[in-house]
């Protein structure tokens, strides 16, 4: 059962028989980066509230404000980049659900591996992927980026008989 797709979905990568879904970046981390970026940008303007009549001091303030502004803009630019996020793979051939985590250098580590037959639930409802283990504990719940991703995952999921 091979799936071939021309494009890459927002959070889903499909290769051969395995479906992989990336989790979104954490909200507290994004908020902290946004606050730091805003603080640096505001500091760049705030330097000019302190009066200075010396030309050398104004040159130093100009240099410092440019550095602060660039630092803030770099932090804001980093918000648009994808952070190393966990990846969920559903392998219908081996009948496994695997969760991989990535470090900052892009190296993957297997965080968890579940046998699909041992899961009580593995479902895609609307645009939400859910999995519960045999005791009913929720082990995975994550949003999907689009209806196309949900359809692709549904078609790759194994059929239970």
XYZ file of N, CA and C in Angstrom:
483
model
N 0.838 -1.169 0.000
C 0.000 0.000 0.000
C 0.886 1.235 0.000
N 1.326 1.679 -1.127
C 2.223 2.823 -1.233
C 1.435 4.086 -1.549
N 1.806 5.171 -0.897
C 1.162 6.461 -1.111
C 2.186 7.416 -1.688
N 1.879 8.023 -2.797
C 2.780 9.001 -3.404
C 2.031 10.321 -3.530
N 2.650 11.389 -3.063
C 2.035 12.701 -3.115
C 3.015 13.671 -3.741
N 2.499 14.601 -4.555
C 3.355 15.569 -5.223
C 3.860 16.628 -4.247
N 3.000 17.123 -3.385
C 3.369 18.226 -2.503
C 3.582 17.769 -1.083
N 4.072 18.701 -0.275
C 4.261 18.429 1.147
C 3.174 19.169 1.892
N 2.402 18.447 2.672
C 1.388 19.090 3.490
C 2.080 19.870 4.593
N 1.338 20.746 5.250
C 1.932 21.626 6.245
C 2.605 20.835 7.370
N 1.949 19.859 7.944
C 2.502 19.117 9.071
C 2.693 17.634 8.782
N 2.472 17.209 7.560
C 2.481 15.782 7.268
C 3.481 15.464 6.179
N 4.275 14.418 6.395
C 5.167 13.926 5.367
C 4.795 12.474 5.096
N 4.572 12.137 3.847
C 4.202 10.772 3.495
C 5.297 10.173 2.636
N 5.832 9.046 3.067
C 6.830 8.337 2.291
C 6.482 6.859 2.323
N 6.413 6.244 1.173
C 6.062 4.837 1.037
C 4.821 4.529 1.858
N 4.966 3.705 2.908
C 3.808 3.283 3.687
C 3.678 4.019 5.013
N 4.611 4.887 5.349
C 4.624 5.522 6.657
C 4.094 6.945 6.564
N 3.221 7.312 7.496
C 2.687 8.671 7.581
C 3.331 9.331 8.783
N 3.879 10.534 8.594
C 4.523 11.265 9.676
C 3.842 12.620 9.842
N 3.584 12.993 11.093
C 2.933 14.265 11.395
C 3.792 15.013 12.394
N 4.106 16.293 12.105
C 4.879 17.134 13.016
C 3.946 17.868 13.956
N 4.332 17.951 15.225
C 3.547 18.693 16.204
C 3.881 20.175 16.104
N 2.933 21.059 16.420
C 3.201 22.490 16.343
C 4.176 22.951 17.420
N 4.814 24.111 17.178
C 5.763 24.682 18.123
C 5.021 25.114 19.391
N 5.699 25.035 20.563
C 5.045 25.345 21.823
C 4.718 26.830 21.933
N 3.544 27.136 22.459
C 3.066 28.512 22.587
C 3.865 29.323 23.623
N 4.218 28.765 24.798
C 4.984 29.574 25.757
C 6.350 30.002 25.202
N 6.978 29.129 24.454
C 8.282 29.468 23.877
C 8.133 30.601 22.865
N 7.105 30.519 22.032
C 6.858 31.571 21.041
C 6.553 32.904 21.734
N 5.784 32.864 22.822
C 5.440 34.089 23.548
C 6.680 34.720 24.174
N 7.559 33.898 24.724
C 8.783 34.407 25.332
C 9.682 35.057 24.278
N 9.824 34.436 23.131
C 10.639 35.006 22.053
C 10.020 36.312 21.549
N 8.694 36.339 21.410
C 8.028 37.562 20.951
C 8.211 38.697 21.947
N 8.117 38.421 23.243
C 8.313 39.459 24.269
C 9.746 39.985 24.251
N 10.716 39.090 24.115
C 12.114 39.519 24.068
C 12.373 40.376 22.827
N 11.816 39.979 21.687
C 11.978 40.763 20.463
C 11.359 42.141 20.589
N 10.170 42.206 21.192
C 9.498 43.502 21.375
C 10.293 44.384 22.340
N 10.838 43.787 23.399
C 11.624 44.563 24.360
C 12.867 45.150 23.704
N 13.541 44.370 22.866
C 14.732 44.885 22.189
C 14.376 46.008 21.223
N 13.302 45.840 20.475
C 12.895 46.888 19.519
C 12.498 48.172 20.245
N 11.782 48.042 21.363
C 11.391 49.241 22.119
C 12.607 49.899 22.778
N 13.576 49.100 23.192
C 14.791 49.664 23.790
C 15.571 50.484 22.779
N 15.531 50.045 21.524
C 16.229 50.797 20.476
C 15.676 52.216 20.364
N 14.380 52.375 20.456
C 13.775 53.711 20.418
C 13.927 54.447 21.730
N 13.916 53.717 22.830
C 14.019 54.325 24.153
C 15.357 54.989 24.409
N 16.396 54.543 23.733
C 17.707 55.184 23.904
C 17.686 56.656 23.519
N 16.807 56.992 22.606
C 16.773 58.364 22.108
C 15.957 59.288 23.012
N 15.323 58.736 24.052
C 14.613 59.582 25.008
C 15.565 60.287 25.967
N 16.765 59.729 26.132
C 17.776 60.333 27.011
C 18.553 61.365 26.199
N 18.542 62.627 26.630
C 19.235 63.660 25.830
C 20.756 63.526 25.927
N 21.399 63.835 24.822
C 22.866 63.879 24.796
C 23.280 64.917 23.762
N 24.163 65.814 24.190
C 24.581 66.885 23.300
C 25.899 66.565 22.612
N 26.630 65.620 23.149
C 27.929 65.262 22.593
C 27.733 64.429 21.323
N 28.461 64.741 20.266
C 28.331 64.022 18.993
C 28.799 62.576 19.118
N 29.818 62.345 19.932
C 30.320 60.985 20.115
C 29.264 60.124 20.818
N 28.603 60.722 21.792
C 27.564 59.979 22.511
C 26.392 59.663 21.586
N 26.032 60.562 20.709
C 24.957 60.295 19.761
C 25.350 59.189 18.782
N 26.608 59.123 18.418
C 27.086 58.061 17.547
C 27.009 56.703 18.254
N 27.373 56.709 19.532
C 27.281 55.467 20.319
C 25.815 55.038 20.452
N 24.908 56.005 20.714
C 23.481 55.680 20.813
C 22.944 55.149 19.485
N 23.417 55.729 18.385
C 22.989 55.249 17.074
C 23.421 53.803 16.859
N 24.670 53.506 17.169
C 25.169 52.136 17.021
C 24.393 51.168 17.926
N 24.185 51.551 19.199
C 23.472 50.685 20.143
C 22.026 50.465 19.710
N 21.372 51.516 19.225
C 19.972 51.356 18.821
C 19.852 50.479 17.575
N 20.807 50.571 16.655
C 20.786 49.696 15.476
C 20.987 48.244 15.890
N 21.919 48.003 16.809
C 22.171 46.637 17.290
C 20.930 46.082 17.999
N 20.309 46.880 18.859
C 19.106 46.429 19.567
C 17.949 46.146 18.598
N 17.776 47.044 17.633
C 16.710 46.854 16.647
C 16.938 45.591 15.820
N 18.161 45.387 15.365
C 18.461 44.168 14.597
C 18.262 42.908 15.438
N 18.673 42.964 16.710
C 18.462 41.809 17.600
C 16.986 41.484 17.757
N 16.157 42.507 17.933
C 14.715 42.291 18.049
C 14.111 41.734 16.777
N 14.550 42.260 15.630
C 14.031 41.757 14.355
C 14.465 40.315 14.090
N 15.671 39.959 14.518
C 16.132 38.570 14.372
C 15.265 37.639 15.210
N 14.924 38.059 16.419
C 14.046 37.228 17.259
C 12.667 37.083 16.629
N 12.120 38.164 16.086
C 10.817 38.065 15.416
C 10.903 37.166 14.186
N 12.000 37.239 13.462
C 12.173 36.383 12.292
C 12.229 34.912 12.691
N 12.796 34.627 13.854
C 12.879 33.248 14.337
C 11.523 32.647 14.654
N 10.510 33.469 14.869
C 9.170 32.954 15.153
C 8.568 32.273 13.934
N 8.999 32.661 12.743
C 8.445 32.092 11.524
C 9.076 30.756 11.158
N 10.175 30.431 11.769
C 10.862 29.183 11.459
C 10.271 28.045 12.268
N 10.295 26.866 11.672
C 9.820 25.687 12.379
C 10.881 25.222 13.362
N 10.495 25.076 14.606
C 11.393 24.541 15.617
C 11.406 23.025 15.488
N 12.474 22.400 15.983
C 12.464 20.939 15.965
C 11.291 20.434 16.801
N 10.291 19.900 16.145
C 9.080 19.452 16.826
C 8.994 17.930 16.773
N 8.267 17.330 17.701
C 8.091 15.881 17.645
C 7.424 15.464 16.335
N 7.721 14.270 15.904
C 7.145 13.731 14.680
C 6.451 12.418 15.025
N 5.240 12.258 14.523
C 4.470 11.039 14.744
C 4.433 10.270 13.438
N 4.792 8.990 13.494
C 4.750 8.143 12.310
C 3.757 7.014 12.536
N 2.902 6.799 11.544
C 1.970 5.672 11.568
C 2.417 4.720 10.467
N 2.847 3.542 10.842
C 3.346 2.559 9.891
C 2.341 1.408 9.803
N 1.525 1.369 8.722
C 0.514 0.317 8.622
C 1.104 -1.063 8.307
N 2.314 -1.126 7.785
C 2.934 -2.418 7.476
C 3.411 -3.094 8.758
N 4.186 -2.362 9.573
C 4.661 -2.906 10.847
C 3.620 -2.761 11.947
N 2.534 -2.040 11.645
C 1.433 -1.800 12.571
C 1.938 -1.153 13.861
N 2.640 -0.013 13.667
C 3.200 0.724 14.793
C 2.900 2.208 14.667
N 2.813 2.868 15.820
C 2.730 4.318 15.912
C 3.980 4.747 16.678
N 4.840 5.539 16.039
C 6.100 5.950 16.653
C 6.137 7.461 16.812
N 6.717 7.920 17.938
C 6.885 9.349 18.208
C 8.380 9.613 18.317
N 8.882 10.495 17.437
C 10.283 10.885 17.425
C 10.409 12.326 17.871
N 11.453 12.617 18.658
C 11.770 13.983 19.035
C 13.087 14.354 18.389
N 13.217 15.638 18.046
C 14.426 16.134 17.405
C 15.110 17.148 18.304
N 16.456 17.089 18.357
C 17.193 18.105 19.096
C 17.469 19.286 18.174
N 18.186 20.272 18.668
C 18.422 21.485 17.886
C 19.302 21.229 16.668
N 20.037 20.134 16.662
C 20.887 19.802 15.515
C 20.173 18.913 14.509
N 18.918 18.576 14.776
C 18.135 17.787 13.839
C 18.266 16.286 14.015
N 18.917 15.832 15.065
C 19.051 14.394 15.317
C 17.774 13.884 15.967
N 17.298 12.740 15.489
C 16.038 12.205 16.010
C 16.290 11.166 17.096
N 15.355 11.110 18.031
C 15.369 10.130 19.109
C 13.970 9.544 19.216
N 13.882 8.217 19.279
C 12.583 7.564 19.426
C 12.097 7.784 20.849
N 10.999 8.537 20.987
C 10.450 8.844 22.310
C 9.495 7.748 22.766
N 8.645 7.262 21.844
C 7.669 6.235 22.198
C 7.313 5.423 20.957
N 6.983 4.159 21.176
C 6.550 3.283 20.092
C 5.381 2.452 20.618
N 4.266 2.493 19.886
C 3.061 1.776 20.302
C 2.653 0.802 19.208
N 2.271 -0.378 19.605
C 1.725 -1.353 18.671
C 0.282 -0.946 18.371
N -0.052 -0.790 17.113
C -1.391 -0.327 16.744
C -2.462 -1.297 17.244
N -2.163 -2.586 17.206
C -3.145 -3.573 17.669
C -3.401 -3.466 19.169
N -2.414 -2.931 19.919
C -2.575 -2.791 21.367
C -3.273 -1.483 21.745
N -3.426 -0.567 20.788
C -4.099 0.688 21.079
C -5.607 0.487 21.151
N -6.228 1.130 22.119
C -7.677 1.067 22.228
C -8.330 1.922 21.151
N -7.673 3.053 20.802
C -8.237 3.958 19.800
C -7.112 4.600 19.001
N -7.284 4.656 17.695
C -6.437 5.422 16.786
C -7.381 5.995 15.755
N -7.630 7.304 15.855
C -8.661 7.877 14.995
C -8.298 9.286 14.542
N -8.922 9.673 13.439
C -8.833 11.041 12.934
C -10.256 11.568 12.881
N -10.579 12.482 13.786
C -11.890 13.122 13.816
C -11.719 14.566 13.385
N -12.415 14.912 12.302
C -12.277 16.245 11.706
C -10.805 16.482 11.398
N -10.158 17.373 12.116
C -8.734 17.638 11.896
C -7.949 17.395 13.176
N -8.222 16.285 13.862
C -7.585 15.941 15.125
C -7.184 14.469 15.102
N -5.909 14.177 15.365
C -5.411 12.804 15.445
C -5.351 12.418 16.915
N -5.978 11.272 17.253
C -6.031 10.810 18.645
C -5.610 9.357 18.727
N -4.933 9.009 19.841
C -4.572 7.622 20.108
C -4.656 7.394 21.617
N -5.279 6.256 21.991
C -5.367 5.855 23.397
C -4.770 4.468 23.529
N -4.041 4.240 24.644
C -3.456 2.920 24.848
C -4.498 1.934 25.351
N -4.084 0.713 25.640
C -5.015 -0.356 26.011
C -5.800 -0.039 27.279
N -5.215 0.749 28.184
C -5.918 1.092 29.425
C -6.786 2.332 29.278
N -6.830 2.920 28.085
C -7.686 4.070 27.844
C -7.025 5.411 28.090
N -5.718 5.409 28.380
C -4.990 6.655 28.616
C -4.656 7.290 27.272
N -4.930 8.580 27.171
C -4.653 9.319 25.939
C -3.139 9.480 25.790
N -2.547 8.874 24.744
C -1.110 8.955 24.525
C -0.754 9.951 23.426
N -1.733 10.329 22.602
C -1.463 11.268 21.515
C -2.740 11.993 21.140
N -2.650 13.310 21.075
C -3.732 14.125 20.555
C -3.095 15.358 19.965
N -3.265 15.521 18.662
C -2.646 16.654 18.008
C -3.484 17.144 16.848
N -3.458 18.449 16.607
C -4.225 19.003 15.485
C -3.512 18.726 14.167
N -4.292 18.599 13.119
C -3.757 18.452 11.769
C -3.971 19.775 11.049
N -3.097 20.091 10.108
C -3.121 21.386 9.451
C -4.278 21.605 8.497
N -4.759 20.553 7.844
C -5.801 20.746 6.837
C -6.630 19.469 6.688
N -7.739 19.608 5.955
C -8.584 18.446 5.684
C -7.872 17.453 4.777
N -6.986 17.955 3.896
C -6.231 17.064 3.019
C -5.311 16.159 3.826
N -4.683 16.721 4.885
C -3.832 15.910 5.753
C -4.649 14.831 6.447
N -5.806 15.206 6.959
C -6.662 14.235 7.639
C -7.068 13.110 6.685
N -7.403 13.460 5.448
C -7.776 12.442 4.461
C -6.604 11.531 4.134
N -5.418 12.108 4.001
C -4.232 11.309 3.693
C -3.914 10.344 4.825
N -4.052 10.801 6.060
C -3.773 9.924 7.199
C -4.836 8.835 7.309
N -6.092 9.194 7.100
C -7.164 8.184 7.125
C -6.919 7.089 6.090
N -6.485 7.491 4.889
C -6.277 6.482 3.845
C -5.046 5.630 4.132
N -4.089 6.152 4.887
C -2.895 5.371 5.206
C -3.055 4.529 6.466
N -4.064 4.849 7.282
C -4.257 4.101 8.525
C -4.732 2.697 8.199
N -4.295 1.735 8.993
C -4.711 0.356 8.744
C -6.186 0.176 9.037
N -6.798 -0.676 8.259
C -8.222 -0.995 8.462
C -8.309 -2.112 9.493
N -9.146 -1.893 10.503
C -9.339 -2.944 11.504
C -10.483 -3.834 11.061
N -10.320 -5.109 11.283
C -11.356 -6.042 10.866
C -12.141 -6.585 12.018
